[in-house]
């Protein structure tokens, strides 16, 4: 992990420079040499080589000097550790550990009696008794000590010391969790503070620089320095992630999250904590004595200040905010770096979601004015806070209907105010021409090299811009917008569709649910000839009359050839009136029918019914019979409005009115029957006159005639509300004999019905069935008369007569049959039938006698059984009791029920003769005994 690429942005910015000696009021003859520094917000501590400790405050715009505390002229301060948990400051001076209060208000005190301390590290913790405490790891000679400090109420420190390991040559210490990391000239090792167990992490090459150990923010990782390489390990000493590769060997390391600050070789470098990228280099003049010192607050996360100290000066830097870093890159138009930086800050949680959306919008506007429209809209779409109204000024010049909706945002003031798209492109092209001129002159510009090498045309830029704004507005339609914003989005979207002549998109938007403002668009669409779009728009807004007027004009223009017919198919065709492509005229009728089917405006429907019917009678029928409208049309007005020549529409409407709407008006039933009858007569007549037909055409005509007559016959049979005489007058001269039979039957003319069935149609089965429906024997005799004497020059139909006698002769009077038989009838045809009829007659007579005699015997047997039942005896003893009151009967009067239960007369009078004591109700259910059955 790491990079040698030159830094491209400022992660730290200076805010103050300190001259410690001057601020402390020391004479020029007594200069201070800074040897150590530490920050414990809001204070800055500096240790000098002359044994002095200086205190500054960092909570004001300009740091202020507070106090100087002398330690001893022979005790240079090599390390400062703020121990905020116990309200102390730990100093390492000339091998001794000293304690001072945070405000340097009291003299320092020695910590214990240890000398020759080589390194010290601290870890804040809480003791078991909830008292503030702190622990130190101290290297003294070959020993590694742990020192526990506990703060008592009287501001007294309790000090406890224990040995945990023997380690020689310690140069650096760090305490993370329960592990103490130790750096020596030979390598790095780790010791546990819980069990004092230790182990080596890795060894260092012989020529390596002195070891350095730096805990990283969060307290979970530690950086172990190997020359210019920083190896990151976890609490157990295992490497995690990638290593840092620094440009120089660090003399000092600090952290201001998310950056690692490294001092060395007369400069300070800033690296990104997450990926080790080199962000910034801060050069310094080579110090006279010692090296550069960098210090930050040990907390790391949340700290913003880092100090860089030379021997005589201290430079204070603060972390540049994410917003300011991004803003600086955008000023230089370093878009790729700015986007990468935004993604880094977003991943690290350094920037809020609202600010991310704000930055994406700012990106978008800058890119938009740089004519990079696709990239601009991509960023617009990533912004959750950008409002669609911010785009409106690019489309429509102010003032307009939506001017008040446009938020007056200036973002960071890096781009010009929005203006019409044409002006944006013209200004951008001017800038591009200037950049080309400067490039030829050898001057670098911030204009994209792709534009310079292949400059686009104005027309191409305008089309790309419009298409990408369309993309943004389409995405905006999915957002939860106010009604005014939605009107602006849809209306301006239609403007842009029209600008590119995107007819399909225009019609799709206009025909769907939309918020377009009609007043803003109707003149525009009318003038540009986009009448279909205007018709769809009127329809979607409920302006049905205007929409239908346009469809009517379109249909007429298509039919007369004024407009070219592209034979297109509408996207939605719920009527399924066509398969494949449809002409423009048909589409106009289909779209008009969709409106008319849902309209309850009777005058409007009937006004446009005619021209739709001229194009497609199926559509006209669907309009009249639609169930979509809230209020159905007046049948009287509809029938009157239908063109008499449109017989199909008339018939289908009446059929729907009668069958589906269950209309019981005789007038409409009669009209339907008359219309069907006339159609059937015409079809039969045309079928008989057209002799120049092939077999296929003949079969088709016959099928049509059959279906038409079948529909007529079904209606004549099922309806009782039409006037049969009026229908009969129409078909009286036709060959529609079955239809006539149905009508005569409705009129009760049985003889005529039989004549038609038997003589005209010669349908013996139907004639016999009709006789059965009449239900009288004389009907069969009447039919027999017709068969034997057809009249009108037609000979007797002996075969049919024999069939009739064969099927129904047994139920007829033989005398009446014999009287009607003709002498001309061949005997062999009727002899068997007549003989069987006579035999059946005799059989029926004898069978009747048998049934009569059996009935008399049954009656006699039942009377005898009833008599036996009434006269049977019942024996009672002294022990017999009433089945109801359970009293002894003795000599009392009693009653016995048919189920053999016996009760005293008093109980009988109380409960009557319909129910017995056993709960049986003789009125609701009878009782039978085996002896009662007829057995004789």
Short mmCIF file of N, CA and C in Angstrom, two decimals, residues 227-320:
data_model
loop_
_atom_site.label_atom_id
_atom_site.label_comp_id
_atom_site.label_asym_id
_atom_site.label_seq_id
_atom_site.Cartn_x
_atom_site.Cartn_y
_atom_site.Cartn_z
N UNK A 227 12.58 0.81 8.29
CA UNK A 227 13.10 1.83 7.39
C UNK A 227 11.95 2.70 6.88
N UNK A 228 11.67 2.66 5.55
CA UNK A 228 10.59 3.51 5.02
C UNK A 228 9.29 2.73 4.79
N UNK A 229 9.18 1.57 5.39
CA UNK A 229 7.99 0.73 5.25
C UNK A 229 7.28 0.64 6.60
N UNK A 230 5.99 0.93 6.60
CA UNK A 230 5.19 0.80 7.81
C UNK A 230 4.33 -0.45 7.73
N UNK A 231 4.65 -1.44 8.57
CA UNK A 231 3.91 -2.70 8.60
C UNK A 231 2.79 -2.58 9.62
N UNK A 232 1.53 -2.82 9.19
CA UNK A 232 0.38 -2.68 10.07
C UNK A 232 0.00 -4.06 10.59
N UNK A 233 -0.07 -4.20 11.94
CA UNK A 233 -0.42 -5.47 12.56
C UNK A 233 -1.59 -5.24 13.51
N UNK A 234 -2.26 -6.36 13.87
CA UNK A 234 -3.36 -6.26 14.83
C UNK A 234 -2.84 -6.43 16.24
N UNK A 235 -3.73 -6.55 17.21
CA UNK A 235 -3.33 -6.63 18.60
C UNK A 235 -2.49 -7.86 18.90
N UNK A 236 -2.65 -8.88 18.06
CA UNK A 236 -1.89 -10.12 18.28
C UNK A 236 -0.59 -10.12 17.51
N UNK A 237 -0.30 -9.04 16.78
CA UNK A 237 0.93 -8.96 16.03
C UNK A 237 0.85 -9.54 14.64
N UNK A 238 -0.34 -9.89 14.18
CA UNK A 238 -0.49 -10.46 12.85
C UNK A 238 -0.71 -9.34 11.83
N UNK A 239 -0.03 -9.40 10.70
CA UNK A 239 -0.21 -8.35 9.68
C UNK A 239 -1.65 -8.28 9.19
N UNK A 240 -2.13 -7.08 8.99
CA UNK A 240 -3.48 -6.87 8.45
C UNK A 240 -3.37 -5.87 7.31
N UNK A 241 -4.10 -6.11 6.23
CA UNK A 241 -4.10 -5.20 5.10
C UNK A 241 -2.74 -5.12 4.45
N UNK A 242 -2.50 -4.00 3.79
CA UNK A 242 -1.23 -3.78 3.10
C UNK A 242 -0.36 -2.85 3.91
N UNK A 243 0.92 -2.82 3.57
CA UNK A 243 1.87 -1.98 4.30
C UNK A 243 1.96 -0.61 3.64
N UNK A 244 2.42 0.37 4.41
CA UNK A 244 2.67 1.72 3.90
C UNK A 244 4.10 1.77 3.34
N UNK A 245 4.25 2.39 2.22
CA UNK A 245 5.59 2.64 1.66
C UNK A 245 5.76 4.15 1.59
N UNK A 246 6.62 4.68 2.47
CA UNK A 246 6.80 6.12 2.56
C UNK A 246 7.91 6.57 1.61
N UNK A 247 7.84 7.84 1.24
CA UNK A 247 8.84 8.38 0.32
C UNK A 247 10.21 8.54 1.00
N UNK A 248 10.19 8.72 2.31
CA UNK A 248 11.44 8.85 3.08
C UNK A 248 11.32 8.02 4.34
N UNK A 249 12.43 7.83 4.99
CA UNK A 249 12.41 7.12 6.27
C UNK A 249 11.91 8.07 7.34
N UNK A 250 10.80 7.76 7.99
CA UNK A 250 10.21 8.71 8.95
C UNK A 250 11.07 8.88 10.20
N UNK A 251 11.15 10.13 10.64
CA UNK A 251 11.73 10.42 11.96
C UNK A 251 10.64 10.48 13.02
N UNK A 252 9.43 10.80 12.58
CA UNK A 252 8.32 10.94 13.53
C UNK A 252 7.03 10.66 12.78
N UNK A 253 6.06 10.03 13.47
CA UNK A 253 4.78 9.67 12.84
C UNK A 253 3.65 10.16 13.72
N UNK A 254 2.62 10.74 13.09
CA UNK A 254 1.40 11.13 13.79
C UNK A 254 0.20 10.75 12.93
N UNK A 255 -0.97 10.81 13.54
CA UNK A 255 -2.18 10.44 12.80
C UNK A 255 -3.28 11.47 13.07
N UNK A 256 -3.86 11.94 11.99
CA UNK A 256 -5.08 12.75 12.06
C UNK A 256 -6.07 12.06 11.12
N UNK A 257 -6.91 11.24 11.69
CA UNK A 257 -7.76 10.38 10.86
C UNK A 257 -8.56 11.23 9.85
N UNK A 258 -8.59 10.81 8.58
CA UNK A 258 -8.12 9.54 8.02
C UNK A 258 -6.74 9.63 7.37
N UNK A 259 -5.83 10.40 7.99
CA UNK A 259 -4.52 10.58 7.39
C UNK A 259 -3.44 10.13 8.37
N UNK A 260 -2.32 9.70 7.78
CA UNK A 260 -1.10 9.43 8.53
C UNK A 260 -0.09 10.49 8.11
N UNK A 261 0.48 11.19 9.10
CA UNK A 261 1.42 12.29 8.84
C UNK A 261 2.82 11.83 9.24
N UNK A 262 3.76 11.94 8.30
CA UNK A 262 5.11 11.42 8.49
C UNK A 262 6.11 12.57 8.28
N UNK A 263 7.04 12.73 9.22
CA UNK A 263 8.08 13.76 9.12
C UNK A 263 9.42 13.11 8.89
N UNK A 264 10.18 13.67 7.97
CA UNK A 264 11.51 13.16 7.68
C UNK A 264 12.10 13.82 6.47
N UNK A 265 13.44 13.94 6.47
CA UNK A 265 14.16 14.50 5.34
C UNK A 265 13.67 15.90 4.98
N UNK A 266 13.49 16.74 6.00
CA UNK A 266 13.14 18.15 5.83
C UNK A 266 11.79 18.37 5.17
N UNK A 267 10.87 17.43 5.33
CA UNK A 267 9.52 17.63 4.80
C UNK A 267 8.54 16.75 5.58
N UNK A 268 7.31 17.10 5.43
CA UNK A 268 6.23 16.32 6.05
C UNK A 268 5.32 15.82 4.95
N UNK A 269 5.06 14.52 4.93
CA UNK A 269 4.19 13.90 3.92
C UNK A 269 2.90 13.44 4.58
N UNK A 270 1.83 13.57 3.83
CA UNK A 270 0.50 13.16 4.30
C UNK A 270 0.03 12.00 3.42
N UNK A 271 -0.37 10.90 4.09
CA UNK A 271 -0.82 9.71 3.38
C UNK A 271 -2.25 9.38 3.84
N UNK A 272 -2.98 8.75 2.94
CA UNK A 272 -4.32 8.33 3.30
C UNK A 272 -4.25 7.06 4.12
N UNK A 273 -4.97 7.06 5.24
CA UNK A 273 -4.91 5.93 6.17
C UNK A 273 -5.41 4.63 5.53
N UNK A 274 -6.44 4.72 4.68
CA UNK A 274 -7.09 3.51 4.19
C UNK A 274 -6.29 2.80 3.12
N UNK A 275 -5.72 3.56 2.20
CA UNK A 275 -5.03 2.90 1.08
C UNK A 275 -3.58 3.32 0.91
N UNK A 276 -3.08 4.20 1.81
CA UNK A 276 -1.68 4.59 1.74
C UNK A 276 -1.34 5.54 0.61
N UNK A 277 -2.33 6.13 -0.04
CA UNK A 277 -2.05 7.05 -1.14
C UNK A 277 -1.40 8.31 -0.61
N UNK A 278 -0.37 8.78 -1.33
CA UNK A 278 0.34 10.00 -0.95
C UNK A 278 -0.47 11.20 -1.41
N UNK A 279 -0.90 12.04 -0.46
CA UNK A 279 -1.80 13.13 -0.77
C UNK A 279 -1.12 14.48 -0.81
N UNK A 280 -0.15 14.72 0.06
CA UNK A 280 0.38 16.07 0.21
C UNK A 280 1.82 16.01 0.73
N UNK A 281 2.64 16.91 0.25
CA UNK A 281 4.00 17.07 0.76
C UNK A 281 4.19 18.52 1.23
N UNK A 282 4.67 18.69 2.47
CA UNK A 282 4.87 20.02 3.03
C UNK A 282 6.38 20.18 3.29
N UNK A 283 7.07 20.97 2.47
CA UNK A 283 8.53 21.12 2.65
C UNK A 283 8.86 22.10 3.77
N UNK A 284 9.99 21.86 4.42
CA UNK A 284 10.49 22.74 5.47
C UNK A 284 11.99 22.95 5.25
N UNK A 285 12.45 24.10 5.69
CA UNK A 285 13.89 24.33 5.64
C UNK A 285 14.59 23.37 6.58
N UNK A 286 15.75 22.93 6.18
CA UNK A 286 16.45 21.95 7.01
C UNK A 286 16.72 22.55 8.38
N UNK A 287 16.27 21.88 9.45
CA UNK A 287 16.46 22.42 10.79
C UNK A 287 17.94 22.44 11.17
N UNK A 288 18.24 23.39 12.03
CA UNK A 288 19.63 23.50 12.44
C UNK A 288 20.06 22.34 13.30
N UNK A 289 19.28 21.98 14.29
CA UNK A 289 19.60 20.85 15.17
C UNK A 289 18.36 19.98 15.28
N UNK A 290 18.58 18.69 15.44
CA UNK A 290 17.46 17.78 15.59
C UNK A 290 16.70 17.62 14.29
N UNK A 291 15.59 16.90 14.38
CA UNK A 291 14.76 16.67 13.21
C UNK A 291 13.39 17.29 13.38
N UNK A 292 12.56 17.05 12.38
CA UNK A 292 11.18 17.54 12.45
C UNK A 292 10.38 16.68 13.42
N UNK A 293 9.48 17.33 14.12
CA UNK A 293 8.61 16.65 15.07
C UNK A 293 7.17 16.89 14.63
N UNK A 294 6.36 15.82 14.56
CA UNK A 294 4.92 15.96 14.30
C UNK A 294 4.17 15.36 15.48
N UNK A 295 3.10 16.01 15.85
CA UNK A 295 2.31 15.53 16.98
C UNK A 295 0.84 15.82 16.73
N UNK A 296 0.02 14.89 17.18
CA UNK A 296 -1.43 15.06 17.13
C UNK A 296 -2.01 14.47 18.39
N UNK A 297 -3.27 14.66 18.57
CA UNK A 297 -3.91 14.10 19.76
C UNK A 297 -3.96 12.59 19.63
N UNK A 298 -3.67 11.89 20.75
CA UNK A 298 -3.58 10.44 20.69
C UNK A 298 -4.89 9.78 20.29
N UNK A 299 -6.02 10.47 20.52
CA UNK A 299 -7.32 9.87 20.17
C UNK A 299 -7.39 9.57 18.68
N UNK A 300 -6.73 10.38 17.84
CA UNK A 300 -6.71 10.13 16.40
C UNK A 300 -8.01 10.47 15.74
N UNK A 301 -9.03 9.66 15.98
CA UNK A 301 -10.35 9.91 15.39
C UNK A 301 -11.00 11.09 16.11
N UNK A 302 -11.43 12.06 15.35
CA UNK A 302 -12.06 13.25 15.92
C UNK A 302 -11.12 14.41 16.07
N UNK A 303 -9.82 14.17 16.03
CA UNK A 303 -8.87 15.28 16.15
C UNK A 303 -8.64 15.88 14.77
N UNK A 304 -8.48 17.19 14.74
CA UNK A 304 -8.32 17.90 13.48
C UNK A 304 -6.98 18.62 13.36
N UNK A 305 -6.22 18.72 14.46
CA UNK A 305 -5.03 19.55 14.49
C UNK A 305 -3.79 18.68 14.55
N UNK A 306 -2.77 19.08 13.83
CA UNK A 306 -1.45 18.47 13.91
C UNK A 306 -0.43 19.60 13.95
N UNK A 307 0.60 19.46 14.80
CA UNK A 307 1.65 20.48 14.88
C UNK A 307 2.93 19.89 14.33
N UNK A 308 3.67 20.73 13.65
CA UNK A 308 4.96 20.35 13.07
C UNK A 308 5.99 21.30 13.68
N UNK A 309 6.95 20.72 14.37
CA UNK A 309 7.90 21.55 15.10
C UNK A 309 9.31 21.36 14.55
N UNK A 310 9.98 22.49 14.31
CA UNK A 310 11.42 22.47 14.06
C UNK A 310 12.09 22.83 15.39
N UNK A 311 13.36 23.08 15.32
CA UNK A 311 14.06 23.37 16.56
C UNK A 311 13.56 24.66 17.21
N UNK A 312 13.15 25.65 16.38
CA UNK A 312 12.81 26.95 16.94
C UNK A 312 11.41 27.43 16.58
N UNK A 313 10.75 26.74 15.69
CA UNK A 313 9.42 27.17 15.27
C UNK A 313 8.43 26.01 15.39
N UNK A 314 7.18 26.40 15.56
CA UNK A 314 6.08 25.40 15.59
C UNK A 314 5.01 25.86 14.61
N UNK A 315 4.63 24.96 13.71
CA UNK A 315 3.64 25.26 12.68
C UNK A 315 2.37 24.45 12.97
N UNK A 316 1.27 25.13 13.07
CA UNK A 316 0.00 24.47 13.39
C UNK A 316 -0.81 24.27 12.11
N UNK A 317 -1.24 23.04 11.87
CA UNK A 317 -2.06 22.70 10.71
C UNK A 317 -3.38 22.08 11.18
N UNK A 318 -4.37 22.32 10.40
CA UNK A 318 -5.65 21.65 10.67
C UNK A 318 -6.07 20.85 9.42
N UNK A 319 -6.89 19.87 9.67
CA UNK A 319 -7.36 19.00 8.59
C UNK A 319 -8.34 19.78 7.69
N UNK A 320 -8.09 19.72 6.42
CA UNK A 320 -9.01 20.36 5.47
C UNK A 320 -10.26 19.48 5.36
#
